[in-house]
PDB file of C-alpha atoms and ligand atoms in Angstrom:
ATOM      1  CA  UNK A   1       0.000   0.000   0.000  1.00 48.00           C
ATOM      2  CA  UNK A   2       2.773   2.088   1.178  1.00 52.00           C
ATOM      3  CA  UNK A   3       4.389   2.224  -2.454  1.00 52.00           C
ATOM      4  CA  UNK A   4       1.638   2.511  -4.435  1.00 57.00           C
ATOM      5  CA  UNK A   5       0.511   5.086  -2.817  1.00 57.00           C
ATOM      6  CA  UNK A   6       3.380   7.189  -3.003  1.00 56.00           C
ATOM      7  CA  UNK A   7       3.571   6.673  -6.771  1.00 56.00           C
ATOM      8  CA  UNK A   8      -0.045   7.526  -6.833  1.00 67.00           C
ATOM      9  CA  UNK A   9       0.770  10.175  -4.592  1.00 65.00           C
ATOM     10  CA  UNK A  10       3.934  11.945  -6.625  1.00 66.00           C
ATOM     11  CA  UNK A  11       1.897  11.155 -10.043  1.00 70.00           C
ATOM     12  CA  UNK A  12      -1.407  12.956  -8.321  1.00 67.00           C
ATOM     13  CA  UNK A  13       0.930  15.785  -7.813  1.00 66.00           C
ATOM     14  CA  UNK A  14       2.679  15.965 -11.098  1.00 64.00           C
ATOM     15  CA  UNK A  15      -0.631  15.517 -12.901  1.00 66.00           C
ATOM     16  CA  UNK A  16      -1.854  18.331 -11.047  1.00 63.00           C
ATOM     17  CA  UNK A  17       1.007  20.862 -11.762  1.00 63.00           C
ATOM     18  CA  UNK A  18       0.320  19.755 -15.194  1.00 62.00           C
ATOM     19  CA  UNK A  19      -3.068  20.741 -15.406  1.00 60.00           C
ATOM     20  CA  UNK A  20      -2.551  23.776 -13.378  1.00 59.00           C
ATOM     21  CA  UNK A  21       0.103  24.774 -15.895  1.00 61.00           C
ATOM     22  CA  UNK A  22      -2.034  24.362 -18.768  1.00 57.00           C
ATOM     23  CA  UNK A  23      -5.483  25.961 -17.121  1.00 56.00           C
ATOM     24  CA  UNK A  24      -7.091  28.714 -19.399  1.00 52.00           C
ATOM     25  CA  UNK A  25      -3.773  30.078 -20.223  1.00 50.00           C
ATOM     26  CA  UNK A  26      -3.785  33.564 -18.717  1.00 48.00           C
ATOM     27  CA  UNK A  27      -2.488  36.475 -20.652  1.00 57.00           C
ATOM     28  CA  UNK A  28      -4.112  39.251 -18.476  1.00 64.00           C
ATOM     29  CA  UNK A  29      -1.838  41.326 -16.363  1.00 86.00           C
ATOM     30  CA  UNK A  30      -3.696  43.821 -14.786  1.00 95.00           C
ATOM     31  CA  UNK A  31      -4.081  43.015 -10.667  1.00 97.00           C
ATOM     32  CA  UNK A  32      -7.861  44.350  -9.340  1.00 97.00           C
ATOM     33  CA  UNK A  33      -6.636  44.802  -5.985  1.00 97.00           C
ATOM     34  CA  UNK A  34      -3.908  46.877  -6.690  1.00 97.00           C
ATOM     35  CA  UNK A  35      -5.757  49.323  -9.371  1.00 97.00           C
ATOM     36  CA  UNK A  36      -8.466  49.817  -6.637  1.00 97.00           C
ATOM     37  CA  UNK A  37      -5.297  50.674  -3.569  1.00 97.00           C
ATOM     38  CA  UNK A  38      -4.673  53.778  -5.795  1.00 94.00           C
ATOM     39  CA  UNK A  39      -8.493  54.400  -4.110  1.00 94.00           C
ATOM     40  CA  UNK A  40      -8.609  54.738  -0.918  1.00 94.00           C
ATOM     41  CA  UNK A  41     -12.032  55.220  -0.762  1.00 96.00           C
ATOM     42  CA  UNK A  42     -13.046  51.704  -1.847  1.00 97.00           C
ATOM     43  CA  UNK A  43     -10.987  49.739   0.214  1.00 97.00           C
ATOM     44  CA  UNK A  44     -14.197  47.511   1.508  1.00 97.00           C
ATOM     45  CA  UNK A  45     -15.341  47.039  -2.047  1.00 98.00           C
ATOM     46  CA  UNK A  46     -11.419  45.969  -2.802  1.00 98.00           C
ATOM     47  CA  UNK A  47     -11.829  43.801   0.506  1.00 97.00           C
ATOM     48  CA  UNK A  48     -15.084  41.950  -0.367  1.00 97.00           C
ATOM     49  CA  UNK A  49     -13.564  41.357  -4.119  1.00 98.00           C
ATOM     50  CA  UNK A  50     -10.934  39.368  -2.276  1.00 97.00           C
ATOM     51  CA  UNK A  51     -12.692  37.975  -0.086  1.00 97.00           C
ATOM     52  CA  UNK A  52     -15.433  36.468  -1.890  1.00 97.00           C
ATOM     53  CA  UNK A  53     -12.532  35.406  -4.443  1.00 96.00           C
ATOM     54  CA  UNK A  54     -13.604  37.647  -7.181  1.00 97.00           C
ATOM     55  CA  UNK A  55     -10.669  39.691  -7.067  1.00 98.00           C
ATOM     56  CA  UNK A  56      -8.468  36.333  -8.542  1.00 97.00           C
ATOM     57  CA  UNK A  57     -11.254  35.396 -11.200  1.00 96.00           C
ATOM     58  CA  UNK A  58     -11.395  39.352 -12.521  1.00 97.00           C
ATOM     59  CA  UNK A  59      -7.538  39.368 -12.566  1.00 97.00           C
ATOM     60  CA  UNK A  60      -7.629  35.860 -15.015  1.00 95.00           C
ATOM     61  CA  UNK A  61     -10.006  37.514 -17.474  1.00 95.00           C
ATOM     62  CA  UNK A  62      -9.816  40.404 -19.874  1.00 93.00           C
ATOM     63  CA  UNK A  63     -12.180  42.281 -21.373  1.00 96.00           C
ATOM     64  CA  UNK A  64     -13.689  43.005 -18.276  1.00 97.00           C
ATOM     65  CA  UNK A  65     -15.334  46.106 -16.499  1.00 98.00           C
ATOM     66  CA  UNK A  66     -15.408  46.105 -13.053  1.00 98.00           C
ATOM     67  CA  UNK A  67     -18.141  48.773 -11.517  1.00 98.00           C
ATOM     68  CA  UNK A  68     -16.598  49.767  -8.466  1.00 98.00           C
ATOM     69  CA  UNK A  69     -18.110  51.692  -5.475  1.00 97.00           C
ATOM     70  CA  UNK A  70     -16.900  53.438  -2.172  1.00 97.00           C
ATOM     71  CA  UNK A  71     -16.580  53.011   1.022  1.00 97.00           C
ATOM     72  CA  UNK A  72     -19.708  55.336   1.570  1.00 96.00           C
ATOM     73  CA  UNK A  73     -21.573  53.920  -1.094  1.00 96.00           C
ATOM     74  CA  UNK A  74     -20.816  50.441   0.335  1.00 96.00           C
ATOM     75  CA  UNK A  75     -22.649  50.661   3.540  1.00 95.00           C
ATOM     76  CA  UNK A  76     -26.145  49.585   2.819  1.00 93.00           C
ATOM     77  CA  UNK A  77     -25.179  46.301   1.115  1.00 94.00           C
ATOM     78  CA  UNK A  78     -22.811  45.995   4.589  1.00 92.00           C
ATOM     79  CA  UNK A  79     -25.795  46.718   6.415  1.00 93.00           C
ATOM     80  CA  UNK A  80     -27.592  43.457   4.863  1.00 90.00           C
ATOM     81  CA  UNK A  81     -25.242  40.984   6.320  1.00 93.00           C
ATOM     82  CA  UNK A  82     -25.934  38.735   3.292  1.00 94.00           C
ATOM     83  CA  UNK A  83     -24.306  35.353   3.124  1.00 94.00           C
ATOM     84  CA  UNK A  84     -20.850  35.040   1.778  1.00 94.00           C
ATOM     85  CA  UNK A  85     -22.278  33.713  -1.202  1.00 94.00           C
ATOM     86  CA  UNK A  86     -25.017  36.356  -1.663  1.00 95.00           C
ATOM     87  CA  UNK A  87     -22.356  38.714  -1.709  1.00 96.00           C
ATOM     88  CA  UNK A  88     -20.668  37.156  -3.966  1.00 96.00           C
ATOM     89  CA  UNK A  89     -23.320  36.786  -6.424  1.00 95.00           C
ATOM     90  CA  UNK A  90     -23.832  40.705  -5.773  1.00 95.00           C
ATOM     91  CA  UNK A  91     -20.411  42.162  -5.994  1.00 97.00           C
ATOM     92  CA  UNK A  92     -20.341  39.860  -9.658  1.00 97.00           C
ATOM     93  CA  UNK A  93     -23.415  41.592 -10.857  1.00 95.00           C
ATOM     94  CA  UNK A  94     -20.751  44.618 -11.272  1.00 97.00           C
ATOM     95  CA  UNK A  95     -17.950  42.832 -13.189  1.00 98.00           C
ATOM     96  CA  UNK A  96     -19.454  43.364 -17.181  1.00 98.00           C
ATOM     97  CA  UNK A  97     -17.764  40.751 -18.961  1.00 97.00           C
ATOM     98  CA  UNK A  98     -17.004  42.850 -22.014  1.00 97.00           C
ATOM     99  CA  UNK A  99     -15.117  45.929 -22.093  1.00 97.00           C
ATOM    100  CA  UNK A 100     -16.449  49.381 -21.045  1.00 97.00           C
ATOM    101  CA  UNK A 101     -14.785  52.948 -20.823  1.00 96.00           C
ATOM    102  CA  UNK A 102     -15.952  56.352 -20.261  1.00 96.00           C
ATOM    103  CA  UNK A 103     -15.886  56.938 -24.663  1.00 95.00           C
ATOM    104  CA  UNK A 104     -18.178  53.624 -25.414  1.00 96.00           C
ATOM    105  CA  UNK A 105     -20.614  54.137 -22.299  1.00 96.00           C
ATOM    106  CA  UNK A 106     -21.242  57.518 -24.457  1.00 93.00           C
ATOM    107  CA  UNK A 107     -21.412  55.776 -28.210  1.00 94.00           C
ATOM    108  CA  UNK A 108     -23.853  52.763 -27.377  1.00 95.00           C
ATOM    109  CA  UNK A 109     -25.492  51.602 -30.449  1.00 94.00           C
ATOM    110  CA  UNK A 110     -29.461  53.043 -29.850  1.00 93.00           C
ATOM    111  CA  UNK A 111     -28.380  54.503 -26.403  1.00 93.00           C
ATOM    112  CA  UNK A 112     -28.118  51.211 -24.729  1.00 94.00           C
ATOM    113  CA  UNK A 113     -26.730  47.583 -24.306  1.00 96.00           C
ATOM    114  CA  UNK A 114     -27.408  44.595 -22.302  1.00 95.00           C
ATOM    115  CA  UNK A 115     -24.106  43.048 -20.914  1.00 96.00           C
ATOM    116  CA  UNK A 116     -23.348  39.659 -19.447  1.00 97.00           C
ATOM    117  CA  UNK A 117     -21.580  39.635 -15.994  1.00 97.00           C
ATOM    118  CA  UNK A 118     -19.922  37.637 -13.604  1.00 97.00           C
ATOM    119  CA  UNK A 119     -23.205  36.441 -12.177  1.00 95.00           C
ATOM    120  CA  UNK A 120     -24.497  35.137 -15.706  1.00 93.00           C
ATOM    121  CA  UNK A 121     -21.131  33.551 -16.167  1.00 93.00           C
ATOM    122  CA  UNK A 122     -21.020  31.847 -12.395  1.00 92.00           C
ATOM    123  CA  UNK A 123     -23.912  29.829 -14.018  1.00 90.00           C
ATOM    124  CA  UNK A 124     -25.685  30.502 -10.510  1.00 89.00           C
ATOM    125  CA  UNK A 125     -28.408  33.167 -11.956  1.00 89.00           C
ATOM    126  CA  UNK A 126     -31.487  32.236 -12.915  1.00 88.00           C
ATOM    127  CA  UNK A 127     -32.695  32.985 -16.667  1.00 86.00           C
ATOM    128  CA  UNK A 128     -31.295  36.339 -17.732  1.00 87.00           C
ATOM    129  CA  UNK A 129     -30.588  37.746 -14.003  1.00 88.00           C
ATOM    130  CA  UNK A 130     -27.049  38.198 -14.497  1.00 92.00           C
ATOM    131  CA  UNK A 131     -27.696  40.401 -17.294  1.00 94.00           C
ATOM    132  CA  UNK A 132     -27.054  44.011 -17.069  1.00 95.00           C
ATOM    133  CA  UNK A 133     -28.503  46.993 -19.330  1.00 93.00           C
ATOM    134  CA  UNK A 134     -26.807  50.257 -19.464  1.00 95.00           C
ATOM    135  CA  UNK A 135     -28.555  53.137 -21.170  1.00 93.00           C
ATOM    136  CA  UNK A 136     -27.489  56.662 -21.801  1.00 93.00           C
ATOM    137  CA  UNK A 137     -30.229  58.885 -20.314  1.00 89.00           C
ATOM    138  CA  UNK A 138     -31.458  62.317 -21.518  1.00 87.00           C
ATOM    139  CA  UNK A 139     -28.898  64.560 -20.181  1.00 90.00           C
ATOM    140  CA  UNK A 140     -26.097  62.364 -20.595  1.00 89.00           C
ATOM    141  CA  UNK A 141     -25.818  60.135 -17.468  1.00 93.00           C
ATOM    142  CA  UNK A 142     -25.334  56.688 -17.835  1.00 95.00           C
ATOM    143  CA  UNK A 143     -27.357  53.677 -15.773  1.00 94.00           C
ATOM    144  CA  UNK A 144     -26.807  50.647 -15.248  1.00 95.00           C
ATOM    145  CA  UNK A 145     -29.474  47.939 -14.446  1.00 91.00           C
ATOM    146  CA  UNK A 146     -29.644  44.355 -13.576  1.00 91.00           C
ATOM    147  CA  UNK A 147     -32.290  42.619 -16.008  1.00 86.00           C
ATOM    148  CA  UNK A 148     -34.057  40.703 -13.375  1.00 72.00           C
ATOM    149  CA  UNK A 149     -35.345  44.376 -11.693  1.00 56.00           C
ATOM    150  CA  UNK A 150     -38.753  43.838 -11.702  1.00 60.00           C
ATOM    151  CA  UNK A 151     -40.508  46.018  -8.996  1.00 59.00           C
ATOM    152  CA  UNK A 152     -38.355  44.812  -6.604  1.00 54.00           C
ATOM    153  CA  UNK A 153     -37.033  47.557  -4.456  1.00 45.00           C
ATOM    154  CA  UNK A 154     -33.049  45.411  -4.118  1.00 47.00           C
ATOM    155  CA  UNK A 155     -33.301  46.026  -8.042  1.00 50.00           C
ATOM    156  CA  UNK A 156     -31.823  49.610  -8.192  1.00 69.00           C
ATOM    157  CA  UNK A 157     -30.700  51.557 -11.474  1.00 84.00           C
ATOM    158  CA  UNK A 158     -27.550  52.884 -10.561  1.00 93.00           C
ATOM    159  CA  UNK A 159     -25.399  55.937 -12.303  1.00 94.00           C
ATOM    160  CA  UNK A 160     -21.874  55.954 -13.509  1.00 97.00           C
ATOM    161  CA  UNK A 161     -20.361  58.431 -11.688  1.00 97.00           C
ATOM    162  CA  UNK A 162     -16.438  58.575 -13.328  1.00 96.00           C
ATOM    163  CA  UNK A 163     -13.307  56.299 -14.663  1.00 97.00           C
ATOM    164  CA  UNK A 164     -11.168  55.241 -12.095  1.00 97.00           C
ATOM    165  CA  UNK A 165      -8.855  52.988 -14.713  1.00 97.00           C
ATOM    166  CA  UNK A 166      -9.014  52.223 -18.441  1.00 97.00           C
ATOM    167  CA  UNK A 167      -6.811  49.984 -20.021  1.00 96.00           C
ATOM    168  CA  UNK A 168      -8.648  49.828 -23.626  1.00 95.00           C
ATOM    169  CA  UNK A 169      -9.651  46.201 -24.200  1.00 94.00           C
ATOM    170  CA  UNK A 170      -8.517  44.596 -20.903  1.00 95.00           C
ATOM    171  CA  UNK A 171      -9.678  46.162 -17.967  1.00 97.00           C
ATOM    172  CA  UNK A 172     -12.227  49.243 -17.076  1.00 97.00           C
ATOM    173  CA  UNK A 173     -12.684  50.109 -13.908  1.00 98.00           C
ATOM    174  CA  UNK A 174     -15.663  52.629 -13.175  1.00 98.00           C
ATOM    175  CA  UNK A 175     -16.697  54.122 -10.449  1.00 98.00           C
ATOM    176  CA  UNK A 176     -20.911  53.923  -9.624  1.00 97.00           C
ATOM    177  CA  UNK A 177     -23.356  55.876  -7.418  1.00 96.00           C
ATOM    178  CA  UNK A 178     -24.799  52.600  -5.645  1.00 95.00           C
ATOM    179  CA  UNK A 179     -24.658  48.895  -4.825  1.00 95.00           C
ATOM    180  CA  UNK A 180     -26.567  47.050  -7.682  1.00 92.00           C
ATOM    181  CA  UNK A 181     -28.520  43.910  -6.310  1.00 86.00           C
ATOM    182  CA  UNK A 182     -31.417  41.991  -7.047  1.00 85.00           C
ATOM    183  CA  UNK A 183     -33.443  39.298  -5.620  1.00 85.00           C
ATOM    184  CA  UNK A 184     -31.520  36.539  -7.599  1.00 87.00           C
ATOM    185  CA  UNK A 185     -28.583  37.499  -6.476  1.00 89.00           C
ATOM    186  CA  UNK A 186     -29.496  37.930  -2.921  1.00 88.00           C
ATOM    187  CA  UNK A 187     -31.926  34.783  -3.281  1.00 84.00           C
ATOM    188  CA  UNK A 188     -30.546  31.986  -0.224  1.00 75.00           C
ATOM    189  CA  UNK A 189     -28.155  29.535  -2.318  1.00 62.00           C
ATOM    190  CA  UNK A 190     -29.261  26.180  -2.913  1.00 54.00           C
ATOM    191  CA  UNK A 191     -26.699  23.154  -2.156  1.00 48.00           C
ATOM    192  CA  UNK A 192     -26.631  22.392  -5.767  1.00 46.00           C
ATOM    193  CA  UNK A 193     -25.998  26.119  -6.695  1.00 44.00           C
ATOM    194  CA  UNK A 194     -23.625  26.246  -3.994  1.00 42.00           C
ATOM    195  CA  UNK A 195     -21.362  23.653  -4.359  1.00 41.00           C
ATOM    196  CA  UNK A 196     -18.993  24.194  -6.846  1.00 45.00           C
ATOM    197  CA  UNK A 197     -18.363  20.507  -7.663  1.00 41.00           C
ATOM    198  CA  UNK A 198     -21.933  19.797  -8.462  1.00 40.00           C
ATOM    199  CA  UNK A 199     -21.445  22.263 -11.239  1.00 44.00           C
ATOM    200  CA  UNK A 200     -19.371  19.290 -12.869  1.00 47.00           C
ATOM    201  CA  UNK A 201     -22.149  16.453 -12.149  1.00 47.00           C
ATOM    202  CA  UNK A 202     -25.315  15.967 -12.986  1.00 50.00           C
ATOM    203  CA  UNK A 203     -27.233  17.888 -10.890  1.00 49.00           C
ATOM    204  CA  UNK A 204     -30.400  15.593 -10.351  1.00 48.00           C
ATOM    205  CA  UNK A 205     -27.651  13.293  -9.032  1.00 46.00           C
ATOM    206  CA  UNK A 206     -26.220  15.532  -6.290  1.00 45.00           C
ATOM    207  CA  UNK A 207     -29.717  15.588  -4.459  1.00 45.00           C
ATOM    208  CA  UNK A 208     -31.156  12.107  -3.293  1.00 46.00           C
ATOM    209  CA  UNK A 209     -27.586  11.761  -1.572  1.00 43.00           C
ATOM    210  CA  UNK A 210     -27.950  14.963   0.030  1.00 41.00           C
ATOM    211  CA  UNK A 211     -29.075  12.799   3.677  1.00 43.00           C
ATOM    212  CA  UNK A 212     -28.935  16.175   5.803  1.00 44.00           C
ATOM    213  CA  UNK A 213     -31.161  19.098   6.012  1.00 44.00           C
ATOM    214  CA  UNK A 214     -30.080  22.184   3.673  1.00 46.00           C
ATOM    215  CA  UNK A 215     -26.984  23.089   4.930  1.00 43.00           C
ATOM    216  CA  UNK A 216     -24.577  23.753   1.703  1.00 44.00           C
ATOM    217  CA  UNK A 217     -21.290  22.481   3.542  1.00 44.00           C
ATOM    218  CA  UNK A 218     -23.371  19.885   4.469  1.00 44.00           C
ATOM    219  CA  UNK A 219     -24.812  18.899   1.258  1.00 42.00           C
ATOM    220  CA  UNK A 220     -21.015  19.516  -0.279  1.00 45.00           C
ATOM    221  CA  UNK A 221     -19.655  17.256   2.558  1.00 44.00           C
ATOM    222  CA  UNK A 222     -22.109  14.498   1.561  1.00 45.00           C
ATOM    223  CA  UNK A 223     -21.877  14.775  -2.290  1.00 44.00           C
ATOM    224  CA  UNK A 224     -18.445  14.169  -1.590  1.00 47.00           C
ATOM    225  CA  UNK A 225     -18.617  11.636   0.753  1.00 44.00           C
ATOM    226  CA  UNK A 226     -17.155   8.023  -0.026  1.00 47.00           C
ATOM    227  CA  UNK A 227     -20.124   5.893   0.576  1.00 45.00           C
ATOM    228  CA  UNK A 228     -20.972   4.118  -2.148  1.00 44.00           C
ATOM    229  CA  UNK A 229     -24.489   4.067  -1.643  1.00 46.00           C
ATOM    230  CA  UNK A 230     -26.752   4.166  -5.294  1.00 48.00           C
ATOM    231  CA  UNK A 231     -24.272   3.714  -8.327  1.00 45.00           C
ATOM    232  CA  UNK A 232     -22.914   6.892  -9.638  1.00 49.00           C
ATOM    233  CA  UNK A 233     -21.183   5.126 -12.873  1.00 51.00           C
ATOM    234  CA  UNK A 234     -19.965   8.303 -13.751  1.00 51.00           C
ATOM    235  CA  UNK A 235     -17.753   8.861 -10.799  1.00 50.00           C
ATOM    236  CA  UNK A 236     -16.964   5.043 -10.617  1.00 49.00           C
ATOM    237  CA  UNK A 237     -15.156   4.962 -14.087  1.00 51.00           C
ATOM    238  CA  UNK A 238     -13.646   8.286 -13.204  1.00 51.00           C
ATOM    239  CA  UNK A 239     -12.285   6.308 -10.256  1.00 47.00           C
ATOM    240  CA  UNK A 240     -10.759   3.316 -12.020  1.00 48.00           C
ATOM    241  CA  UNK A 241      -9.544   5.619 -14.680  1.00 48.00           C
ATOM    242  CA  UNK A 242      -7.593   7.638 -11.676  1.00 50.00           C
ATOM    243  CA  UNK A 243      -6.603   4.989  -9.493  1.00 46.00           C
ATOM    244  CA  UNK A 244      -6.248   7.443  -6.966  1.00 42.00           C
ATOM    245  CA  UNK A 245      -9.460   8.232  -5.096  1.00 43.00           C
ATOM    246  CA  UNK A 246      -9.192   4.881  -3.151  1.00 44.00           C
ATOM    247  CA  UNK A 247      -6.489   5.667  -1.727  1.00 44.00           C
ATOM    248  CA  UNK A 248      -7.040   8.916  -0.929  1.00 42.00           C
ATOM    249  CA  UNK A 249      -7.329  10.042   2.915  1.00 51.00           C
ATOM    250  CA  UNK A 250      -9.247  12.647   3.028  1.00 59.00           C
ATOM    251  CA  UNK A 251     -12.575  14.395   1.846  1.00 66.00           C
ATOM    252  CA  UNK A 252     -10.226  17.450   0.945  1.00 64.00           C
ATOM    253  CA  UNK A 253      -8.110  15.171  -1.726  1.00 71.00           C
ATOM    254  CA  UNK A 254     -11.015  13.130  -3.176  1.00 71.00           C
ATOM    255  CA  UNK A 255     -12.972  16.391  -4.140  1.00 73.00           C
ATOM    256  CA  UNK A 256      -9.581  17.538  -5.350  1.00 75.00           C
ATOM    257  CA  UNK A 257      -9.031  13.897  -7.288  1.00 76.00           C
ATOM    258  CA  UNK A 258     -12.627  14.273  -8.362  1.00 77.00           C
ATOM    259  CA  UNK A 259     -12.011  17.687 -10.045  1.00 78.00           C
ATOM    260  CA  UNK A 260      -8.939  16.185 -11.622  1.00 77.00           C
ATOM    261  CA  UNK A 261     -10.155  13.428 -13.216  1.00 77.00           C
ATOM    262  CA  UNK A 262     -12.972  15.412 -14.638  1.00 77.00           C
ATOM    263  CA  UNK A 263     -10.087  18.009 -15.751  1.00 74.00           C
ATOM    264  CA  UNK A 264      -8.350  14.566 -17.395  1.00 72.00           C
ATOM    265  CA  UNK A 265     -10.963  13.349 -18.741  1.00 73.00           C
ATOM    266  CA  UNK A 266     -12.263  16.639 -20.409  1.00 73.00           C
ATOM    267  CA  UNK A 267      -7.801  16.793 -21.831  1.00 68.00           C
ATOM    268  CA  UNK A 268      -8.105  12.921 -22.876  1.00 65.00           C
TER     269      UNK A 268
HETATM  270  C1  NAG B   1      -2.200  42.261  -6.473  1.00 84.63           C
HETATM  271  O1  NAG B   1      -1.866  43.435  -5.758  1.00 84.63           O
HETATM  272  C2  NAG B   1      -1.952  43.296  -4.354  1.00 84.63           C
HETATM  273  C3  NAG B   1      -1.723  44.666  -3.745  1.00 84.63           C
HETATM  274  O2  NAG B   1      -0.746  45.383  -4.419  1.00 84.63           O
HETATM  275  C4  NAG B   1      -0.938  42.257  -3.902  1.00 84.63           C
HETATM  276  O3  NAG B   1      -1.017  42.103  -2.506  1.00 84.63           O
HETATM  277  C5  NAG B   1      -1.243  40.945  -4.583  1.00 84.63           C
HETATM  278  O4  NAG B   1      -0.269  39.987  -4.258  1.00 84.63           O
HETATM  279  C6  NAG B   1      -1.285  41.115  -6.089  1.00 84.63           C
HETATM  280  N1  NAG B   1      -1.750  39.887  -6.696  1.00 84.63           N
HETATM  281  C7  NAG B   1      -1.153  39.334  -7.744  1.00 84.63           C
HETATM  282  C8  NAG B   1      -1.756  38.096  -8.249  1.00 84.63           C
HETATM  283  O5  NAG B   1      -0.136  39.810  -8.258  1.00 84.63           O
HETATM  284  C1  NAG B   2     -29.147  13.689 -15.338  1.00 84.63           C
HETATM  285  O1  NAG B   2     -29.719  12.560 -14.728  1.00 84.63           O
HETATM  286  C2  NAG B   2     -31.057  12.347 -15.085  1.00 84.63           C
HETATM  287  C3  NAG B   2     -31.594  11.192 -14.248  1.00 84.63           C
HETATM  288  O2  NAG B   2     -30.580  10.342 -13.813  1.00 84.63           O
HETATM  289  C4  NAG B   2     -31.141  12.066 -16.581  1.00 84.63           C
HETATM  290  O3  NAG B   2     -32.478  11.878 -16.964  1.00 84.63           O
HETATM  291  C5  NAG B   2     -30.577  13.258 -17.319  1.00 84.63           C
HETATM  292  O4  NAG B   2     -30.551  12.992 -18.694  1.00 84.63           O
HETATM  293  C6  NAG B   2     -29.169  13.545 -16.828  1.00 84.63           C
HETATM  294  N1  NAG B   2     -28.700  14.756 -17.452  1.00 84.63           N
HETATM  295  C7  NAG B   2     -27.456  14.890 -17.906  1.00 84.63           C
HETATM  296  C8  NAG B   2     -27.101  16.210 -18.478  1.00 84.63           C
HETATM  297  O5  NAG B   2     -26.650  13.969 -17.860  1.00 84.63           O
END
């Protein structure tokens, strides 16, 4: 057992610096955190960008505007107390994945455009919730609007206010009036929405082995969880084809040697 597992250990490792090494090959440069330190004023919205983890997946992308607010501006959505994940799903209503400055906000085709964000792209919002219009107004002011709106009182239009960074086709960072929300993005996460390995499975799948209540962690914990209860063939040929998820210790490395063999099996 001993050897065998450190092969399967050193190969696990090897295999993963390859695939790490290879991931969506990154060419952007541009670092979210340390654009937004040049503002001191939005050090909270710089804080919850990192700590929700949005600050790494804006930094791997380009073409990207990021609608940044201030510290001032900030306080109502701090005054929520939303759920690290509602927050997350919030703060990615304002990254726009296509690329905005202060000259195309002003030349949209018929005044306005809907744009796809962070939310649409997390594959966690409903229909076309993640979507966000921006229109030129009379007068010249620009809003921005998250397509789910409604009459819901969360859903607020909210006004650019001025460019804080514009790097033409990689990054735009603009400053805004207001925290956008809506009730999809502040809707309670589900534990399929939630955990980000059921993303790779089938999702019907993930729920007659979630045992325990609602809990995400829980429900994560479970999906995870070695037993092998009904036959997920999926996951069992992933396993053969790995070798490595027997032997594994821990919960920690068999979600990890899940996500890998998906990875290799998406390469192979
Ligand atoms: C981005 O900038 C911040 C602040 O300057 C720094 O702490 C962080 O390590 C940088 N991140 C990357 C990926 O370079
Ligand atoms: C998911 O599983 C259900 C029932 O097992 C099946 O009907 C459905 O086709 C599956 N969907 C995908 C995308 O595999």
């Amino acid at each position: 057992m001993s050897l065998p597992g450190a092969l399967t250990a050193s190969s696990f490792a090897v295999l993963l610096l390859l695939v790490l090494s290879t991931w969506p090959t990154c060419h952007a440069t541009h670092n979210i955190t340390a654009i937004l330190a040049a503002r001191r004023d939005m050090s909270e919205f710089s804080r919850l960008l990192t700590m929700t983890g949005l600050a790494d997946e804006i930094n791997e992308r380009n073409t990207i505007t990021v609608l940044a607010v201030d510290d001032a501006d900030m306080a109502p959505l701090k005054a929520r107390h939303l759920s690290r994940e509602a927050l997350r799903h919030v703060l990615s209503l304002h990254v726009l994945v296509d690329y905005y400055d202060h000259d195309k906000l002003h030349r949209l085709p018929g005044g306005s455009a809907d744009v796809s964000t962070l939310f649409q792209a997390s594959g966690d919002a409903p229909g076309s919730a993640g979507m966000v219009e921006i229109s030129e107004r009379r007068g010249g002011s620009v809003a921005f609007v998250p397509q789910d709106a409604g009459d819901d009182a969360r859903a607020t239009s909210v006004l650019f206010v001025k460019p804080i960074h514009e790097e033409p086709y990689n990054i735009a960072v603009l400053q805004v009036g207001a925290v956008m929300s809506s009730p999809a993005a502040e809707a309670p996460s589900s534990p399929e929405t939630s955990a980000p390995i059921s993303r790779h499975k089938n999702a019907t799948d993930v729920a007659p082995k979630t045992k325990k209540g609602t809990g995400s962690a829980d429900a994560d914990a479970d999906a995870d969880a070695p037993s092998a209860d009904d036959g997920d063939d999926e996951r069992e040929d992933r396993a053969k084809k790995n070798g490595a998820i027997g032997a594994a210790p821990g919960r920690l490395s068999l979600a990890l040697a899940f996500l890998l063999a998906i990875k290799i099996v998406a390469l192979v």
